[in-house]
Coordinates of C-alpha atoms in Angstrom, one line a residue:
X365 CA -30.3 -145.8 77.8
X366 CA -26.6 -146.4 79.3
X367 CA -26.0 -143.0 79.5
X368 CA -28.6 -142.6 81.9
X369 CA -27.5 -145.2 84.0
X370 CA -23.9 -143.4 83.2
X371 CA -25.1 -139.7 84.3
X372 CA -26.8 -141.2 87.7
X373 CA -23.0 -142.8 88.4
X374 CA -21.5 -139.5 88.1
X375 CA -24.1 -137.8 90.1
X376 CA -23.5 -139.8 92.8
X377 CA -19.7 -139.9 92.7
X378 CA -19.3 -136.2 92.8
X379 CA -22.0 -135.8 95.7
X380 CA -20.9 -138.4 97.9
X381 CA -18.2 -136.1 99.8
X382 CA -21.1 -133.3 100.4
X383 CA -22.9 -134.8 103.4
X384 CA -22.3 -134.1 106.8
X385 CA -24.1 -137.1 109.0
X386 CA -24.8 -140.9 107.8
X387 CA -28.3 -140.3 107.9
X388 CA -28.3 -138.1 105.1
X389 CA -26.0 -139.8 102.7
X390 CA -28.1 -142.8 103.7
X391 CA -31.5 -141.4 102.8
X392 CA -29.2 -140.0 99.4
X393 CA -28.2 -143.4 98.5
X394 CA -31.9 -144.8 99.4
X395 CA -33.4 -142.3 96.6
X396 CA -30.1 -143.3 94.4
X397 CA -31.0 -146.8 94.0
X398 CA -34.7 -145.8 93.2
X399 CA -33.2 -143.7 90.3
X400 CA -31.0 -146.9 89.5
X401 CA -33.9 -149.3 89.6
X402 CA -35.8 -146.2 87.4
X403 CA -32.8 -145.9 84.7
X404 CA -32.9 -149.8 84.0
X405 CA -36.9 -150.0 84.1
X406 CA -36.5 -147.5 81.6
X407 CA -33.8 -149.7 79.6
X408 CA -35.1 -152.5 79.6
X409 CA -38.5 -151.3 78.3
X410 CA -36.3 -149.7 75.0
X411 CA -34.7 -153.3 74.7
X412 CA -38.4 -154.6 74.5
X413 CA -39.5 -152.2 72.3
X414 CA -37.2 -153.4 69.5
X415 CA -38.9 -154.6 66.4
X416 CA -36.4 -155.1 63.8
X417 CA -32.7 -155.5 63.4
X418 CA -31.5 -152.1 62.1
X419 CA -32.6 -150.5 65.1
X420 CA -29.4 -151.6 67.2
X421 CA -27.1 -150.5 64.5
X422 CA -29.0 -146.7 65.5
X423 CA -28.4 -147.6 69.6
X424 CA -24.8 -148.6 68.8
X425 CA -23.8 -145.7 67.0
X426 CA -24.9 -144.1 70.0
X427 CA -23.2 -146.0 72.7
X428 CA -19.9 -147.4 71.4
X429 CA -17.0 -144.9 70.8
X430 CA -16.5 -143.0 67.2
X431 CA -13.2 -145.4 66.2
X432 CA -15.5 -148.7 66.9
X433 CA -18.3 -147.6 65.6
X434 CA -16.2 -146.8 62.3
X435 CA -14.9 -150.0 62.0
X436 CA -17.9 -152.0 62.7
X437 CA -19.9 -150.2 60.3
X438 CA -17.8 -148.7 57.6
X439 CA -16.9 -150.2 53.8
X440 CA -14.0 -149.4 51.6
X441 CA -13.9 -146.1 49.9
X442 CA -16.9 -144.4 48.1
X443 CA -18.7 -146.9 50.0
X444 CA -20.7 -147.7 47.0
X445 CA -20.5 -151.9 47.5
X446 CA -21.7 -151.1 51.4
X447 CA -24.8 -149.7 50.4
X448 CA -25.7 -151.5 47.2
X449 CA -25.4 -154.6 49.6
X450 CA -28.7 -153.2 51.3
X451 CA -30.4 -152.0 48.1
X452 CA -29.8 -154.5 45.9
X453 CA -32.7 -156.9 48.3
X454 CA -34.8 -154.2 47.1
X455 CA -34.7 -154.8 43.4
X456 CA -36.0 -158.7 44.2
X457 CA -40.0 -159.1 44.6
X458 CA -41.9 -162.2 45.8
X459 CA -44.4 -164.0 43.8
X460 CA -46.4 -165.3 46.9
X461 CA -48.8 -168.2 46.4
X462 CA -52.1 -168.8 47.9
X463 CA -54.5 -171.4 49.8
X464 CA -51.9 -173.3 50.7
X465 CA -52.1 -175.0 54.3
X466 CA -49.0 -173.3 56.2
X467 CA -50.1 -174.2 59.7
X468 CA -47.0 -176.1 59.9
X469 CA -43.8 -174.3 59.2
X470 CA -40.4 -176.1 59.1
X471 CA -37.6 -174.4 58.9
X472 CA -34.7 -176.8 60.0
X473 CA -31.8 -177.3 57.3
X474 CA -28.3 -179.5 57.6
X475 CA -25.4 -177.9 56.8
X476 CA -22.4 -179.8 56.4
X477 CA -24.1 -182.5 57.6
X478 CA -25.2 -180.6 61.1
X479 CA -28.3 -180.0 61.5
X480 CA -29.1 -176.5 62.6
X481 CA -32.7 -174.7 63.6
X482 CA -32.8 -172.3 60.6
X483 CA -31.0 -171.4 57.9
X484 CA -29.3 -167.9 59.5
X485 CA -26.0 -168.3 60.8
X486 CA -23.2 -166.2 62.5
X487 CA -20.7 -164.3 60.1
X488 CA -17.0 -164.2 61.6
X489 CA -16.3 -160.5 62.9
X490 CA -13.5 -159.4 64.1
X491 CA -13.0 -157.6 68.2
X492 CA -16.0 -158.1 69.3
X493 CA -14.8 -157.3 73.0
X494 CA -14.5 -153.6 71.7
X495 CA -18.4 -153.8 71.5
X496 CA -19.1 -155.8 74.7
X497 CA -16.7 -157.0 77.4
X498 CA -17.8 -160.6 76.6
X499 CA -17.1 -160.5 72.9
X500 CA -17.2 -163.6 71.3
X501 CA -18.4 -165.9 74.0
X502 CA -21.6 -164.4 74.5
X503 CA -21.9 -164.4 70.5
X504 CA -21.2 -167.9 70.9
X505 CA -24.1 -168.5 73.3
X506 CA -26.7 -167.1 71.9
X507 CA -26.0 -168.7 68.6
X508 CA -25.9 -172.1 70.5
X509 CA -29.1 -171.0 72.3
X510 CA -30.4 -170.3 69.0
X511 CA -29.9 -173.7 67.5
X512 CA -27.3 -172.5 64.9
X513 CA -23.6 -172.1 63.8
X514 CA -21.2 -169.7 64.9
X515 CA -18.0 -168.4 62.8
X516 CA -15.2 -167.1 65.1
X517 CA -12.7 -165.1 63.5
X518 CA -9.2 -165.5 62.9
X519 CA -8.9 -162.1 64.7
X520 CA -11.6 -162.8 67.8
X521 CA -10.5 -161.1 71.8
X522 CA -11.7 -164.7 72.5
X523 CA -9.2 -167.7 71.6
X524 CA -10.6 -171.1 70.2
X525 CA -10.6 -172.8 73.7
X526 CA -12.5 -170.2 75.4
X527 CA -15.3 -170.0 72.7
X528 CA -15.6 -173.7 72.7
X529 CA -15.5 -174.0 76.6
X530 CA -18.3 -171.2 76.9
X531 CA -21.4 -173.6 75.8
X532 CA -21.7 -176.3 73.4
X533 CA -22.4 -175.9 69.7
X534 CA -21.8 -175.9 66.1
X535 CA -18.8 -173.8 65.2
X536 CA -16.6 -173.1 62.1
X537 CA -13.3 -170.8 62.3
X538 CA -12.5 -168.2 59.8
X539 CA -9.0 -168.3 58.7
X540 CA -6.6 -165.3 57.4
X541 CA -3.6 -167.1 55.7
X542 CA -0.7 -165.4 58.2
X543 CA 2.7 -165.4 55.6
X544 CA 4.0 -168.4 59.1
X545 CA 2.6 -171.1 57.5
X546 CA 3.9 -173.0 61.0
X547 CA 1.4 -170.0 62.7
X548 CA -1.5 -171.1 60.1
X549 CA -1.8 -174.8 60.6
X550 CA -1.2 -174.2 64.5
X551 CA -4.2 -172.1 64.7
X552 CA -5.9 -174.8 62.4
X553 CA -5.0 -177.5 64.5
X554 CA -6.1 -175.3 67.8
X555 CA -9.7 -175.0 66.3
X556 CA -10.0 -179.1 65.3
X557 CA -9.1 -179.4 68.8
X558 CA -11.4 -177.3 70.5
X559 CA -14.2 -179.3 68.4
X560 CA -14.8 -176.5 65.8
X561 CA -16.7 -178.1 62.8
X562 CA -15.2 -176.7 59.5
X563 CA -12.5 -173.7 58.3
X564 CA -13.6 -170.9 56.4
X565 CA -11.0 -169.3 54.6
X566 CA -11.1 -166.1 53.9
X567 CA -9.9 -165.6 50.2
X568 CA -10.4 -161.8 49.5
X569 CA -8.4 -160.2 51.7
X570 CA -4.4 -160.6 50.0
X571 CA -4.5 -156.7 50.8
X572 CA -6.5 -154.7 53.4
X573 CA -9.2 -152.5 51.2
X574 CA -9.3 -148.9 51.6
X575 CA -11.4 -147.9 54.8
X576 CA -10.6 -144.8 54.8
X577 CA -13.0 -144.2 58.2
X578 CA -10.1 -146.4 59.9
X579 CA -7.6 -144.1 58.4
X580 CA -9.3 -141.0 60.0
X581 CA -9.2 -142.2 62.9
X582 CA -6.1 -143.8 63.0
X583 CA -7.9 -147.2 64.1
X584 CA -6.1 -149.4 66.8
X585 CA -7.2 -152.2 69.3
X586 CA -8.0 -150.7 72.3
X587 CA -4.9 -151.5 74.6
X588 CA -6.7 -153.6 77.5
X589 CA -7.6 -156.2 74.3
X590 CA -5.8 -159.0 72.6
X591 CA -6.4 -161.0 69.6
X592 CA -6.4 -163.7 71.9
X593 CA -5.6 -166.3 69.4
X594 CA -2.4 -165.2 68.9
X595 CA -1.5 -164.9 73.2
X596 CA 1.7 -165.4 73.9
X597 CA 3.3 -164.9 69.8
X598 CA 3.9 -160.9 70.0
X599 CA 1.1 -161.0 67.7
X600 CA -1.7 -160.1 70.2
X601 CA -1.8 -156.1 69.7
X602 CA -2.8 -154.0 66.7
X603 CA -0.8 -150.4 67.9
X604 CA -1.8 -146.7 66.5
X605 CA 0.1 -145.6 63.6
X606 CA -0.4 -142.3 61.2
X607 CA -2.6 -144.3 59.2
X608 CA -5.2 -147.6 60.1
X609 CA -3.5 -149.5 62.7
X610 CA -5.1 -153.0 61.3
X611 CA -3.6 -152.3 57.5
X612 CA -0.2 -152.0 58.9
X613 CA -0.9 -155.5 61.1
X614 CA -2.5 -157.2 57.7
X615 CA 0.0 -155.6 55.5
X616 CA 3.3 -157.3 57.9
X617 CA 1.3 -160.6 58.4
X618 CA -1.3 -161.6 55.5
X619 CA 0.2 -164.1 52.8
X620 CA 0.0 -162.1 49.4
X621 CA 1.0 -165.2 47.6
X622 CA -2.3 -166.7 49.1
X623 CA -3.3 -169.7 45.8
X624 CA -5.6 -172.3 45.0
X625 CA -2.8 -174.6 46.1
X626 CA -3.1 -173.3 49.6
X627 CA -6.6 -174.4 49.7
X628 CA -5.5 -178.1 48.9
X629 CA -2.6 -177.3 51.3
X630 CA -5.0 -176.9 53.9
X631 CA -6.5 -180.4 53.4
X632 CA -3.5 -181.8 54.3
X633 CA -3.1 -180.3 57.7
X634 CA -6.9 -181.1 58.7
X635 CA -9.6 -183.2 58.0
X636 CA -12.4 -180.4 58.4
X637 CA -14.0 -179.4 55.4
X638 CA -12.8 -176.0 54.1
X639 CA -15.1 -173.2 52.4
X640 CA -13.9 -170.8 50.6
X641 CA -15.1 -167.3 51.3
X642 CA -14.8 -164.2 49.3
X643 CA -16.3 -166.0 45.9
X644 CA -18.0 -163.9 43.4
X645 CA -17.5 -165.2 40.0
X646 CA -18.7 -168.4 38.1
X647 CA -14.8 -168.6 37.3
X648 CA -13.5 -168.6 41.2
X649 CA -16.9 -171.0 41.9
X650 CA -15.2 -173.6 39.4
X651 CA -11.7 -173.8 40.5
X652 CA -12.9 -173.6 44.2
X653 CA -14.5 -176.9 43.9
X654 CA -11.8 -178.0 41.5
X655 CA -9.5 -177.3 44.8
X656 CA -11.7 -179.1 46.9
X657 CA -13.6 -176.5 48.7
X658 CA -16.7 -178.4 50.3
X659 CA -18.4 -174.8 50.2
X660 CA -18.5 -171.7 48.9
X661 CA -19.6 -168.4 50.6
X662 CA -20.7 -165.8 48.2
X663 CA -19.2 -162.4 50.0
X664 CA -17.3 -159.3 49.6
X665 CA -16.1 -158.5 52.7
X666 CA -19.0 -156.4 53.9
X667 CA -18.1 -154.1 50.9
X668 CA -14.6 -153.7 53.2
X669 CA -12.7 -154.5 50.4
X670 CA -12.8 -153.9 46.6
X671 CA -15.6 -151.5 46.3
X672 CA -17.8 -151.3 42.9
X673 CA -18.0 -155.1 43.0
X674 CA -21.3 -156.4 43.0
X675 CA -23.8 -156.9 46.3
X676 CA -23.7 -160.3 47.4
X677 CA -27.1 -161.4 46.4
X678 CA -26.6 -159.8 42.5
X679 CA -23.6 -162.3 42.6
X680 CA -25.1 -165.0 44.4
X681 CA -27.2 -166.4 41.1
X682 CA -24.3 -166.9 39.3
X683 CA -22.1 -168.6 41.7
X684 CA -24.9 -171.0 41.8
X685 CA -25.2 -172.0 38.9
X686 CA -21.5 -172.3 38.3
X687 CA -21.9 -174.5 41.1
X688 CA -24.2 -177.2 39.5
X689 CA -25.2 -178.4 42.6
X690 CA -21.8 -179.8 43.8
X691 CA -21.2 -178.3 47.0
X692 CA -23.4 -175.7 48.7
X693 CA -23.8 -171.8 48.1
X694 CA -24.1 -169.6 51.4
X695 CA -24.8 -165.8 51.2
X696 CA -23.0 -163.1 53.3
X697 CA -23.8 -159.6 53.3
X698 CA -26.5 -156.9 53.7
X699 CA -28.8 -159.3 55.3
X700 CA -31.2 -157.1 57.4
X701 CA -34.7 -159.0 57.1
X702 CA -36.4 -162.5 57.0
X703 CA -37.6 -161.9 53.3
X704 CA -33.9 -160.8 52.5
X705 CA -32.9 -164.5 53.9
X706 CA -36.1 -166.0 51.7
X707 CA -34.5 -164.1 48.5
X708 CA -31.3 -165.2 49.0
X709 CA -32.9 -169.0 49.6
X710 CA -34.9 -169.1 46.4
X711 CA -31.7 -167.9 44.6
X712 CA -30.2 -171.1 45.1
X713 CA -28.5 -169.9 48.9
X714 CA -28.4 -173.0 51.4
X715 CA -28.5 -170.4 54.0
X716 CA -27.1 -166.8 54.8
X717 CA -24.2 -165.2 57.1
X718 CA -24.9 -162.3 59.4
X719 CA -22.4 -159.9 60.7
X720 CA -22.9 -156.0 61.5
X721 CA -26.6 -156.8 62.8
X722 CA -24.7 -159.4 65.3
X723 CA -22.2 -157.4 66.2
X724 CA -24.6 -154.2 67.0
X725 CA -27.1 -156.0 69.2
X726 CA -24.3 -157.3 71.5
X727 CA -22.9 -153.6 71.5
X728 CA -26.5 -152.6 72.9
X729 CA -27.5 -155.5 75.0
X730 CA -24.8 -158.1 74.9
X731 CA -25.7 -161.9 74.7
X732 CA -29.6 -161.0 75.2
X733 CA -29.6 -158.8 71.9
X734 CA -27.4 -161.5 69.8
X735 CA -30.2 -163.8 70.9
X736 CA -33.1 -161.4 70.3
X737 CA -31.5 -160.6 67.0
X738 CA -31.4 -164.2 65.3
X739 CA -35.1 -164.4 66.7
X740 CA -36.5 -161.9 65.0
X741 CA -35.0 -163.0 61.7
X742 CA -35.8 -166.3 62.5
X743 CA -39.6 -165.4 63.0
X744 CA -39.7 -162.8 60.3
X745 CA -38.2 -165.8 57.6
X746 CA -40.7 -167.7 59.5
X747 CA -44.0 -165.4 58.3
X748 CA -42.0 -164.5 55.0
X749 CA -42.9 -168.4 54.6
X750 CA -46.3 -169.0 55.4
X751 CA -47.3 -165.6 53.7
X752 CA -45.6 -167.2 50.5
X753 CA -46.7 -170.1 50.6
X754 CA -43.9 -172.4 51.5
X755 CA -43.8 -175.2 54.6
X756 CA -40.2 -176.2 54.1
X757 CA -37.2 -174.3 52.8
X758 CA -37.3 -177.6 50.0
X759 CA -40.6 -175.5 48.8
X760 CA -38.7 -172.3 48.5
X761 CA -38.1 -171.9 44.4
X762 CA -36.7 -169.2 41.5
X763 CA -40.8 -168.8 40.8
X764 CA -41.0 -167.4 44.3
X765 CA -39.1 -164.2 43.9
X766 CA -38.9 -161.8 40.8
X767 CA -35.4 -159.5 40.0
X768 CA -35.3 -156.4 37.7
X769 CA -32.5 -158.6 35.7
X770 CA -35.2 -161.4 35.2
X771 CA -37.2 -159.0 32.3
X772 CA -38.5 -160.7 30.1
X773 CA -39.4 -163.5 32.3
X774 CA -40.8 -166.5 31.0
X775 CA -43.8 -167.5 33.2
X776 CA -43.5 -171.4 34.7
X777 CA -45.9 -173.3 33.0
X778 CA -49.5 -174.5 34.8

């Protein structure tokens, strides 16, 4: 694809100096564009021929360089949690009922009290400028485009302002507790300014995991990129060192004494509701809410943390019913497919965060294959529906899906 396009650039650059009259190089640059037009034809018909959302993770690998890549895409360690994440959605089968009229398929849910067009929404990741020159924005405007909620990170290229002044839409900011507590409720402040909706705060994370991909390749932010929420505080740059450039910058600036009284500190520097994020126990589920947490997100990390905890939809069942209904659940992590998002749903999720797929489709085809990307999860939750049985995510139930942990199941009575 880009390489093509790349190849053709470099033909052209080391040939331009070999012609001797206009007329030639002009007839040269004639055929030139034709190979141009050709290369992107050719692109263009691979972006169309995209049918689900693992395939850009296989294009990215390709086109972004070896230390992004890495990051995007690694987990901590063995790298056990990162794949059980994936397989564990395979261990859950449907129970699809039948003759029922599903002409009419509504898919609409309200979170937080917005009302969004499905119940897929965008997971904070980090840099997203290393995989496209418009990072977050574009993320942002697809998402908006898309008729759902986007999570900018603590550590976005893009600041607050700029995401909010790129399109309007529902946003919520992800927060890492910095140990400047003046620094935290700053950045908090910035992001109830710029009309951002809610704070998630990230509550796994007192210590970088072990990436060990990172340490290989002694990962740093490329130098022409900031953390742009921290312009202007020396706090912009994440430099090489002789191990992972971003566990010496979490290690100087994360709060380790990060506490459940920090999350009612929080509500008294803003008035947006705060999830907690990171949760995968029935016993971190009940003091959440205790601390006034108006949601909890079920996640590990993207196995980038502790690994050899559970995947996030093993967990997810638990947290739920520790919940009792009380504030909602979300899901985040290993999310690939619509029926991974219908499983999550009739586990008692009120929607589901996705990050690497996000992240991979604007490395391959920026703000179009963000866009492309919650559309076909969209439309594959969509048919997951109607070939179920279900009209409305109210009608999604436990009796829907089967899990190997279920046996012996006791059947619903008729």
């Amino acid at each position: 694809m880009c390489h093509i396009i790349t190849s053709l650039s470099n033909v052209i650059i080391s040939t331009l100096f070999t012609f001797s009259s206009l007329s030639t190089l002009s007839r040269f640059l004639e055929t030139a564009k034709d190979n141009f037009v050709f290369a992107e034809n050719i692109v263009e018909k691979e972006m169309e021929m995209i049918t689900n959302v693992s395939e850009y993770e296989v294009i990215a690998k390709e086109k972004l360089p070896k230390m992004v890549y890495d990051y995007y895409a690694s987990g901590a360690e063995d790298q056990w949690t990162l794949k059980e994440n994936r397989n564990a959605f395979s261990r859950i089968l449907f129970r699809p009922r039948i003759l029922i009229d599903v002409s009419k398929i509504n898919m609409m849910t309200t979170i937080l009290g917005f009302r969004i067009s499905m119940p897929i929404m965008v997971a904070p990741t980090a840099m997203q400028k290393m995989a496209h020159p418009e990072g977050e924005c574009a993320t942002a405007r697809a998402a908006s485009d898309a008729g759902t909620i986007m999570t900018l990170s603590t550590y976005a290229n893009s600041s607050v302002e700029e995401v909010a002044s790129t399109r309007s839409g529902i946003r919520f900011f992800q927060l890492y507790v910095h140990k400047d507590r003046n620094l935290v409720a700053q950045l908090v402040r910035r992001a109830e300014r710029a009309g951002f909706k809610a704070i998630a705060l990230t509550a796994d994370t007192p210590r970088l995991g072990r990436r060990e991909a990172d340490i290989k390749n002694r990962f740093n932010l490329p130098p022409y990129l900031t953390l742009n929420n921290f312009e202007g505080l020396d706090l912009g740059k994440i430099d090489k060192t002789d191990d992972s450039g971003l566990a010496s910058y979490a290690a100087n600036q994360i709060d380790q004494s990060l506490s459940w009284k920090d999350v009612k500190w929080l509500q008294t520097i803003t008035s947006l509701p705060i999830l907690v994020k990171g949760v995968l126990t029935a016993e971190d589920t009940k003091l959440a809410i205790e601390a006034g947490a108006a949601g909890i997100i079920v996640s590990n990390h993207g196995a980038r943390q502790l690994d050899y905890v559970p995947a996030t939809i093993m967990a997810l069942e638990e947290v739920v019913k520790a919940a009792q209904g009380k504030v909602p659940v979300f899901l985040d992590g290993g999310v690939r497919r619509g029926t991974d998002v219908f499983k999550a749903l009739a586990l008692g999720a009120s929607g589901v965060f996705i990050g690497r797929p996000v992240v991979f489709a604007l490395a391959v085809d920026g703000e179009a294959g963000v866009r492309k990307v919650l559309q076909m999860l969209h439309d594959e939750l969509e048919l997951t529906m109607a070939l179920s049985g279900c009209r409305s995510l109210k009608e999604i139930t436990r009796n829907h899906v089967v899990a190997d942990w279920d046996h012996p199941r006791v059947l619903p009575r008729l």
